[in-house]
Amino acid sequence: MRSKPGTAERAPAALLAALLVAACAPAAPPDPEVRELAAFGTLVTLRAWNAPAARVDAALATLEADYRRLERDWYPWADGELAAINAAIARGEPAAVSAPLRALLERAAGLERRSLGLFNPALGRLTELWGFHEPGRQDWRPPAAAAIAELLAARPSAARLAWDGARLTSTTPELALDPGGIAKGALLARSAERLGAAGIDDAIIDLGGNLLVIGRAGGRAARIGIRRPGGRDALAWLEAESGEAVMTSGDYERYFEHAGRRYAHVLDPASGHPAEGTASATVVARDPLLADAAATALLVGGSARFDELVAALGLDYALIVTASGDVRLTPAMAGRLHWLSDPVN
Ligand code: ADP
Ligand code: MG
């Protein structure tokens, strides 16, 4: 059930330097088997308890094969299924979509509606215009206002898509689908299924600071830290139950600086500009896709729209840290957090 959204708690700017989120556990119990791999431009870490090394290795190989396929098929700027779909949309043609990608895009469309449009999986053109799809780019500068206005005039939105079975058409050629704001949630859900099928019952899977807990962490509940935005330490921690995901969106991981300003990779669909004013947003939920989309939407909506978004998305556990270091959180989240830094002093 949803809790009443609401209370604002304040924390000093000095304490909460500025940015984002989730990380791993303070002091885990009996040593887990730990495996790492690089995927989706980030580090994936699997910690597993009560499983022999060979089983963990086999499970990791299954995950890696899935990730390699999805890096190609779910990333708009790779050379796979989603790139082909976006190319068809740009030509004004229908596209054939596989069942898993269709499920992801339909989920994303539903979450766009529920997030009052702040989560928008159709901003690929804007992301390209800003250049966030090329993290290594040199001499970065913001695009011309007229170019942003032109893309916004096409009203990019998943609401412009129509499905005829597995065939997708867009009412405008001027949008590109980018499920990046929900993909890690979907990957965590898939990973949990695969780990369960591989006989791993106690694990934490961590996709660049976004985590999903399966079972228990060495005989006790997993303790998940919420990272201080932009820092290396945790602001607070909570005990996560089996099946819960802890997802964080922040302005401190992928961004450009120009003329003393920071431009982060999450875009406000209304302005076409990077979201501003919020350093990080963390959501805990049993549905990793909801948690992922919600964290992205909360980063856009910031303090001004926090209560409204929490209610619209039906979130129990949400927290944001503003750029000035204030913390907003739901009462249920406040009830679960163990603060490592006193937010009041
Ligand atoms: P990350 O996946 O980097 O951990 P997010 O879940 O917040 O963080 O997703 C950010 C990505 O989502 C961006 O890199 C971009 O691909 C896409 N995106 C940017 N702005 C939005 C938005 N308003 N709604 C949905 N997706 C967005
Ligand atoms: Mg997200």
CSV table of C-alpha atoms and ligand atoms in Angstrom, one decimal:
chain,number,residue,atom,x,y,z
A,1,MET,CA,0.0,0.0,0.0
A,2,ARG,CA,1.1,3.5,-0.5
A,3,SER,CA,2.0,5.7,2.4
A,4,LYS,CA,1.0,9.3,2.6
A,5,PRO,CA,3.7,11.3,0.9
A,6,GLY,CA,5.0,14.2,2.7
A,7,THR,CA,7.3,15.3,5.3
A,8,ALA,CA,10.3,17.3,4.4
A,9,GLU,CA,13.4,17.0,6.5
A,10,ARG,CA,16.2,19.4,6.2
A,11,ALA,CA,19.9,18.6,6.2
A,12,PRO,CA,22.8,21.0,6.1
A,13,ALA,CA,24.4,21.7,2.8
A,14,ALA,CA,27.9,21.1,4.2
A,15,LEU,CA,26.9,17.6,5.2
A,16,LEU,CA,25.4,16.5,2.0
A,17,ALA,CA,27.9,17.8,-0.4
A,18,ALA,CA,25.7,17.4,-3.5
A,19,LEU,CA,25.1,14.3,-5.3
A,20,LEU,CA,23.9,10.9,-5.4
A,21,VAL,CA,23.2,7.5,-4.3
A,22,ALA,CA,23.1,3.9,-3.7
A,23,ALA,CA,26.0,1.8,-2.9
A,24,CYS,CA,26.8,-1.3,-1.2
A,25,ALA,CA,26.6,-2.6,2.3
A,26,PRO,CA,28.4,-1.4,5.3
A,27,ALA,CA,30.1,-4.5,6.7
A,28,ALA,CA,28.7,-7.6,5.2
A,29,PRO,CA,28.6,-10.9,7.2
A,30,PRO,CA,30.3,-14.2,6.1
A,31,ASP,CA,32.3,-13.6,3.0
A,32,PRO,CA,30.3,-13.8,-0.1
A,33,GLU,CA,31.5,-15.1,-3.5
A,34,VAL,CA,32.1,-11.8,-5.3
A,35,ARG,CA,32.3,-11.5,-9.1
A,36,GLU,CA,32.6,-8.3,-11.2
A,37,LEU,CA,32.1,-7.5,-14.9
A,38,ALA,CA,31.9,-4.4,-17.0
A,39,ALA,CA,28.6,-3.9,-18.8
A,40,PHE,CA,26.3,-1.0,-19.8
A,41,GLY,CA,29.2,1.4,-19.3
A,42,THR,CA,29.3,0.6,-15.6
A,43,LEU,CA,30.5,-2.0,-13.1
A,44,VAL,CA,28.3,-5.0,-12.3
A,45,THR,CA,29.0,-6.7,-9.0
A,46,LEU,CA,27.5,-10.0,-7.9
A,47,ARG,CA,27.8,-11.0,-4.3
A,48,ALA,CA,26.4,-14.5,-3.5
A,49,TRP,CA,26.1,-16.4,-0.3
A,50,ASN,CA,25.5,-20.1,0.4
A,51,ALA,CA,26.5,-21.1,-3.1
A,52,PRO,CA,29.6,-22.9,-4.3
A,53,ALA,CA,32.1,-21.0,-6.5
A,54,ALA,CA,31.4,-23.1,-9.5
A,55,ARG,CA,27.6,-22.3,-9.4
A,56,VAL,CA,28.3,-18.6,-9.0
A,57,ASP,CA,30.7,-18.7,-12.0
A,58,ALA,CA,28.1,-20.5,-14.1
A,59,ALA,CA,25.4,-18.0,-13.1
A,60,LEU,CA,27.7,-15.1,-13.9
A,61,ALA,CA,28.4,-16.5,-17.4
A,62,THR,CA,24.6,-16.6,-18.0
A,63,LEU,CA,24.2,-13.0,-16.9
A,64,GLU,CA,27.1,-11.9,-19.0
A,65,ALA,CA,25.7,-13.5,-22.1
A,66,ASP,CA,22.4,-11.8,-21.5
A,67,TYR,CA,24.0,-8.4,-20.9
A,68,ARG,CA,26.1,-8.6,-24.1
A,69,ARG,CA,23.0,-9.2,-26.1
A,70,LEU,CA,21.1,-6.4,-24.4
A,71,GLU,CA,23.9,-3.9,-24.7
A,72,ARG,CA,23.4,-4.3,-28.4
A,73,ASP,CA,19.6,-4.6,-28.6
A,74,TRP,CA,18.5,-2.2,-25.9
A,75,TYR,CA,20.9,0.6,-26.4
A,76,PRO,CA,19.9,3.2,-29.0
A,77,TRP,CA,23.4,4.0,-30.0
A,78,ALA,CA,24.6,0.5,-30.6
A,79,ASP,CA,24.0,-1.6,-33.7
A,80,GLY,CA,21.1,-3.8,-32.6
A,81,GLU,CA,17.3,-4.0,-32.4
A,82,LEU,CA,16.6,-0.7,-30.8
A,83,ALA,CA,18.8,1.2,-33.2
A,84,ALA,CA,17.0,-0.5,-36.1
A,85,ILE,CA,13.6,0.5,-34.6
A,86,ASN,CA,14.7,4.1,-34.2
A,87,ALA,CA,16.0,4.1,-37.8
A,88,ALA,CA,12.6,2.9,-39.0
A,89,ILE,CA,10.8,5.6,-37.0
A,90,ALA,CA,13.1,8.2,-38.5
A,91,ARG,CA,12.1,7.0,-42.0
A,92,GLY,CA,8.4,7.1,-41.1
A,93,GLU,CA,8.2,3.3,-41.4
A,94,PRO,CA,6.7,0.7,-39.0
A,95,ALA,CA,9.2,-1.5,-37.1
A,96,ALA,CA,9.0,-5.1,-36.0
A,97,VAL,CA,9.7,-5.4,-32.2
A,98,SER,CA,10.7,-8.5,-30.3
A,99,ALA,CA,8.5,-9.6,-27.3
A,100,PRO,CA,11.0,-8.6,-24.6
A,101,LEU,CA,11.7,-5.2,-26.0
A,102,ARG,CA,8.1,-4.6,-26.6
A,103,ALA,CA,7.4,-5.5,-22.9
A,104,LEU,CA,10.1,-3.0,-21.9
A,105,LEU,CA,8.7,-0.2,-24.1
A,106,GLU,CA,5.2,-0.7,-23.0
A,107,ARG,CA,6.2,-0.7,-19.4
A,108,ALA,CA,8.1,2.5,-20.1
A,109,ALA,CA,5.1,4.1,-21.8
A,110,GLY,CA,2.9,3.3,-18.7
A,111,LEU,CA,5.5,4.8,-16.4
A,112,GLU,CA,5.7,7.9,-18.5
A,113,ARG,CA,2.0,8.4,-17.9
A,114,ARG,CA,2.2,7.6,-14.2
A,115,SER,CA,5.2,9.9,-13.7
A,116,LEU,CA,3.2,12.8,-15.2
A,117,GLY,CA,5.5,12.8,-18.1
A,118,LEU,CA,8.7,13.5,-16.2
A,119,PHE,CA,10.0,10.0,-17.0
A,120,ASN,CA,10.0,10.0,-20.8
A,121,PRO,CA,11.5,7.1,-22.8
A,122,ALA,CA,11.3,9.0,-26.1
A,123,LEU,CA,14.0,11.6,-25.6
A,124,GLY,CA,16.7,9.9,-27.6
A,125,ARG,CA,16.9,12.8,-30.1
A,126,LEU,CA,17.4,15.3,-27.3
A,127,THR,CA,20.1,13.1,-25.7
A,128,GLU,CA,21.9,13.1,-29.0
A,129,LEU,CA,21.5,16.8,-29.4
A,130,TRP,CA,23.1,17.4,-26.0
A,131,GLY,CA,25.7,14.8,-26.8
A,132,PHE,CA,25.2,12.6,-23.7
A,133,HIS,CA,25.4,9.5,-25.9
A,134,GLU,CA,29.1,10.3,-26.4
A,135,PRO,CA,30.6,10.5,-23.0
A,136,GLY,CA,34.2,11.0,-24.3
A,137,ARG,CA,33.3,14.1,-26.3
A,138,GLN,CA,35.8,17.0,-26.1
A,139,ASP,CA,35.0,20.7,-26.1
A,140,TRP,CA,31.5,20.1,-25.0
A,141,ARG,CA,29.0,23.0,-25.1
A,142,PRO,CA,25.2,23.2,-24.8
A,143,PRO,CA,23.2,23.1,-28.0
A,144,ALA,CA,21.5,26.1,-29.6
A,145,ALA,CA,18.1,27.0,-28.1
A,146,ALA,CA,16.5,26.8,-31.5
A,147,ALA,CA,17.6,23.2,-32.0
A,148,ILE,CA,16.1,22.2,-28.6
A,149,ALA,CA,12.9,24.0,-29.4
A,150,GLU,CA,12.6,22.2,-32.7
A,151,LEU,CA,12.9,18.8,-31.1
A,152,LEU,CA,10.4,19.7,-28.4
A,153,ALA,CA,7.9,20.9,-31.0
A,154,ALA,CA,7.6,17.3,-32.2
A,155,ARG,CA,6.4,16.5,-28.6
A,156,PRO,CA,8.5,13.3,-28.2
A,157,SER,CA,6.6,10.9,-26.0
A,158,ALA,CA,5.8,7.2,-25.9
A,159,ALA,CA,2.2,8.3,-26.2
A,160,ARG,CA,3.0,8.9,-29.9
A,161,LEU,CA,3.6,5.2,-30.5
A,162,ALA,CA,1.0,2.8,-31.8
A,163,TRP,CA,1.2,-1.0,-31.7
A,164,ASP,CA,-0.3,-3.4,-34.2
A,165,GLY,CA,0.7,-6.7,-32.7
A,166,ALA,CA,4.5,-6.7,-32.8
A,167,ARG,CA,4.6,-3.8,-35.3
A,168,LEU,CA,5.3,-0.4,-33.9
A,169,THR,CA,4.6,3.0,-35.6
A,170,SER,CA,5.2,6.5,-34.4
A,171,THR,CA,3.0,9.4,-35.3
A,172,THR,CA,6.1,11.5,-35.7
A,173,PRO,CA,9.5,10.6,-37.2
A,174,GLU,CA,11.2,13.1,-34.9
A,175,LEU,CA,11.6,11.0,-31.9
A,176,ALA,CA,14.0,8.2,-30.9
A,177,LEU,CA,13.3,5.7,-28.2
A,178,ASP,CA,15.7,5.6,-25.3
A,179,PRO,CA,14.7,3.3,-22.4
A,180,GLY,CA,18.0,4.2,-20.5
A,181,GLY,CA,16.0,5.5,-17.6
A,182,ILE,CA,14.4,2.1,-16.9
A,183,ALA,CA,16.9,-0.3,-18.4
A,184,LYS,CA,18.8,-1.0,-15.3
A,185,GLY,CA,15.7,-1.9,-13.4
A,186,ALA,CA,14.7,-4.3,-16.2
A,187,LEU,CA,18.2,-5.8,-16.2
A,188,LEU,CA,18.0,-6.3,-12.4
A,189,ALA,CA,14.6,-8.1,-12.8
A,190,ARG,CA,16.0,-10.3,-15.5
A,191,SER,CA,19.2,-11.0,-13.5
A,192,ALA,CA,17.2,-12.0,-10.4
A,193,GLU,CA,15.2,-14.5,-12.5
A,194,ARG,CA,18.3,-16.0,-13.9
A,195,LEU,CA,20.1,-16.2,-10.6
A,196,GLY,CA,17.1,-18.0,-9.1
A,197,ALA,CA,17.0,-20.4,-12.0
A,198,ALA,CA,20.8,-21.0,-11.4
A,199,GLY,CA,20.2,-22.0,-7.8
A,200,ILE,CA,21.4,-18.8,-6.3
A,201,ASP,CA,19.1,-17.9,-3.4
A,202,ASP,CA,21.1,-15.4,-1.5
A,203,ALA,CA,22.7,-12.6,-3.4
A,204,ILE,CA,23.0,-8.9,-4.1
A,205,ILE,CA,23.3,-7.8,-7.7
A,206,ASP,CA,24.7,-4.3,-8.2
A,207,LEU,CA,24.5,-2.5,-11.5
A,208,GLY,CA,26.6,0.6,-10.9
A,209,GLY,CA,25.1,1.4,-7.6
A,210,ASN,CA,21.6,0.2,-8.4
A,211,LEU,CA,20.9,-3.0,-6.4
A,212,LEU,CA,18.5,-5.8,-6.1
A,213,VAL,CA,18.5,-8.1,-3.1
A,214,ILE,CA,17.7,-11.8,-3.3
A,215,GLY,CA,17.3,-13.7,-0.1
A,216,ARG,CA,19.6,-12.8,2.7
A,217,ALA,CA,23.2,-11.6,2.9
A,218,GLY,CA,25.0,-14.2,4.9
A,219,GLY,CA,22.2,-15.0,7.3
A,220,ARG,CA,20.9,-11.5,7.9
A,221,ALA,CA,19.1,-8.9,6.0
A,222,ALA,CA,21.2,-7.1,3.4
A,223,ARG,CA,22.3,-3.6,4.5
A,224,ILE,CA,22.4,-1.2,1.6
A,225,GLY,CA,24.1,2.2,1.8
A,226,ILE,CA,22.7,5.3,0.2
A,227,ARG,CA,25.7,7.2,-1.1
A,228,ARG,CA,26.3,10.8,-0.4
A,229,PRO,CA,25.8,12.5,-3.8
A,230,GLY,CA,29.2,13.0,-5.4
A,231,GLY,CA,30.9,11.5,-2.4
A,232,ARG,CA,32.3,8.0,-1.7
A,233,ASP,CA,30.7,7.5,1.7
A,234,ALA,CA,27.2,6.6,2.6
A,235,LEU,CA,24.7,9.1,4.0
A,236,ALA,CA,22.5,6.4,5.5
A,237,TRP,CA,21.7,2.7,5.2
A,238,LEU,CA,18.7,0.5,5.3
A,239,GLU,CA,17.9,-3.2,5.5
A,240,ALA,CA,16.5,-4.4,2.3
A,241,GLU,CA,14.3,-7.4,2.1
A,242,SER,CA,14.4,-10.2,-0.4
A,243,GLY,CA,13.1,-8.9,-3.7
A,244,GLU,CA,13.6,-5.2,-3.0
A,245,ALA,CA,15.5,-3.0,-5.5
A,246,VAL,CA,17.3,0.2,-4.4
A,247,MET,CA,17.7,2.5,-7.4
A,248,THR,CA,19.4,5.8,-7.6
A,249,SER,CA,19.6,8.5,-10.2
A,250,GLY,CA,22.1,11.3,-9.8
A,251,ASP,CA,23.6,14.3,-11.5
A,252,TYR,CA,27.1,13.5,-10.5
A,253,GLU,CA,27.9,10.5,-12.6
A,254,ARG,CA,27.4,11.5,-16.2
A,255,TYR,CA,27.6,15.2,-16.9
A,256,PHE,CA,29.5,17.9,-18.7
A,257,GLU,CA,30.7,21.2,-17.4
A,258,HIS,CA,30.6,24.4,-19.4
A,259,ALA,CA,31.3,27.9,-18.3
A,260,GLY,CA,31.2,26.8,-14.6
A,261,ARG,CA,27.8,25.0,-14.9
A,262,ARG,CA,27.1,21.4,-14.7
A,263,TYR,CA,24.8,19.7,-17.2
A,264,ALA,CA,23.8,16.2,-16.2
A,265,HIS,CA,22.4,13.5,-18.5
A,266,VAL,CA,18.9,13.3,-17.2
A,267,LEU,CA,16.7,15.7,-19.2
A,268,ASP,CA,13.6,17.6,-18.2
A,269,PRO,CA,11.1,16.7,-20.9
A,270,ALA,CA,9.4,20.1,-20.5
A,271,SER,CA,12.4,22.3,-21.0
A,272,GLY,CA,14.6,20.0,-23.1
A,273,HIS,CA,17.4,21.0,-20.7
A,274,PRO,CA,19.2,18.8,-18.1
A,275,ALA,CA,17.3,18.5,-14.8
A,276,GLU,CA,18.6,20.9,-12.3
A,277,GLY,CA,18.5,21.4,-8.6
A,278,THR,CA,18.5,17.8,-7.4
A,279,ALA,CA,21.7,15.9,-6.7
A,280,SER,CA,20.2,12.5,-6.3
A,281,ALA,CA,17.0,10.5,-6.0
A,282,THR,CA,16.7,7.0,-4.5
A,283,VAL,CA,13.7,4.8,-4.6
A,284,VAL,CA,13.2,1.4,-2.9
A,285,ALA,CA,10.6,-0.9,-4.3
A,286,ARG,CA,9.8,-4.5,-5.1
A,287,ASP,CA,9.4,-3.6,-8.8
A,288,PRO,CA,12.8,-2.6,-10.0
A,289,LEU,CA,11.4,-1.0,-13.2
A,290,LEU,CA,9.1,1.3,-11.2
A,291,ALA,CA,12.0,2.1,-8.9
A,292,ASP,CA,14.3,3.0,-11.8
A,293,ALA,CA,11.8,5.1,-13.7
A,294,ALA,CA,10.7,6.8,-10.4
A,295,ALA,CA,14.2,7.7,-9.4
A,296,THR,CA,14.7,9.4,-12.8
A,297,ALA,CA,11.4,11.2,-12.6
A,298,LEU,CA,12.1,12.4,-9.1
A,299,LEU,CA,15.5,13.8,-10.2
A,300,VAL,CA,13.6,15.8,-12.8
A,301,GLY,CA,10.7,16.9,-10.5
A,302,GLY,CA,12.9,17.8,-7.6
A,303,SER,CA,11.7,19.2,-4.3
A,304,ALA,CA,8.9,21.1,-6.0
A,305,ARG,CA,7.1,18.1,-7.3
A,306,PHE,CA,8.3,15.5,-4.8
A,307,ASP,CA,5.0,14.9,-3.0
A,308,GLU,CA,3.0,14.9,-6.2
A,309,LEU,CA,5.3,12.4,-7.9
A,310,VAL,CA,5.4,10.1,-4.8
A,311,ALA,CA,1.6,10.0,-4.8
A,312,ALA,CA,1.2,9.6,-8.6
A,313,LEU,CA,3.7,6.7,-8.7
A,314,GLY,CA,2.5,5.2,-5.4
A,315,LEU,CA,5.9,5.1,-3.9
A,316,ASP,CA,6.4,4.0,-0.3
A,317,TYR,CA,10.2,4.6,-0.1
A,318,ALA,CA,11.7,7.6,-1.8
A,319,LEU,CA,14.4,10.2,-1.0
A,320,ILE,CA,16.0,13.1,-2.8
A,321,VAL,CA,19.0,15.2,-1.9
A,322,THR,CA,18.8,18.7,-3.4
A,323,ALA,CA,21.8,20.4,-4.9
A,324,SER,CA,22.0,22.6,-1.8
A,325,GLY,CA,22.0,19.5,0.5
A,326,ASP,CA,18.4,19.4,1.7
A,327,VAL,CA,16.8,16.0,2.1
A,328,ARG,CA,13.2,15.2,1.2
A,329,LEU,CA,11.9,11.8,2.0
A,330,THR,CA,8.7,9.9,2.5
A,331,PRO,CA,7.7,9.0,6.1
A,332,ALA,CA,8.1,5.3,5.4
A,333,MET,CA,11.6,5.9,4.1
A,334,ALA,CA,12.4,8.0,7.1
A,335,GLY,CA,11.3,5.1,9.3
A,336,ARG,CA,13.8,2.7,7.6
A,337,LEU,CA,16.9,4.8,7.3
A,338,HIS,CA,19.8,4.6,9.7
A,339,TRP,CA,21.7,7.9,9.3
A,340,LEU,CA,25.5,7.8,9.3
A,341,SER,CA,25.7,11.6,9.2
A,342,ASP,CA,23.2,13.4,11.3
A,343,PRO,CA,21.1,15.3,8.8
A,344,VAL,CA,20.2,18.0,11.3
A,345,ASN,CA,23.6,19.1,12.5
B,1,ADP,P1,21.4,5.7,-15.0
B,1,ADP,O1,20.8,4.7,-15.9
B,1,ADP,O2,22.5,6.5,-15.7
B,1,ADP,O3,21.9,5.1,-13.8
B,1,ADP,P2,18.8,6.9,-14.9
B,1,ADP,O4,18.1,5.7,-14.6
B,1,ADP,O5,18.4,8.2,-14.3
B,1,ADP,O6,20.4,6.8,-14.6
B,1,ADP,O7,18.7,7.0,-16.5
B,1,ADP,C1,19.3,8.1,-17.2
B,1,ADP,C2,19.2,7.8,-18.7
B,1,ADP,O8,17.8,7.9,-19.1
B,1,ADP,C3,19.9,8.9,-19.5
B,1,ADP,O9,21.2,8.6,-19.8
B,1,ADP,C4,19.0,8.9,-20.8
B,1,ADP,O10,19.4,7.8,-21.6
B,1,ADP,C5,17.7,8.6,-20.3
B,1,ADP,N1,16.9,9.8,-19.9
B,1,ADP,C6,17.3,11.1,-19.8
B,1,ADP,N2,16.3,11.9,-19.3
B,1,ADP,C7,15.3,11.1,-19.1
B,1,ADP,C8,13.9,11.3,-18.7
B,1,ADP,N3,13.5,12.6,-18.3
B,1,ADP,N4,13.1,10.3,-18.6
B,1,ADP,C9,13.5,9.0,-19.0
B,1,ADP,N5,14.7,8.7,-19.4
B,1,ADP,C10,15.6,9.8,-19.5
B,2,MG,MG,16.2,5.5,-13.8
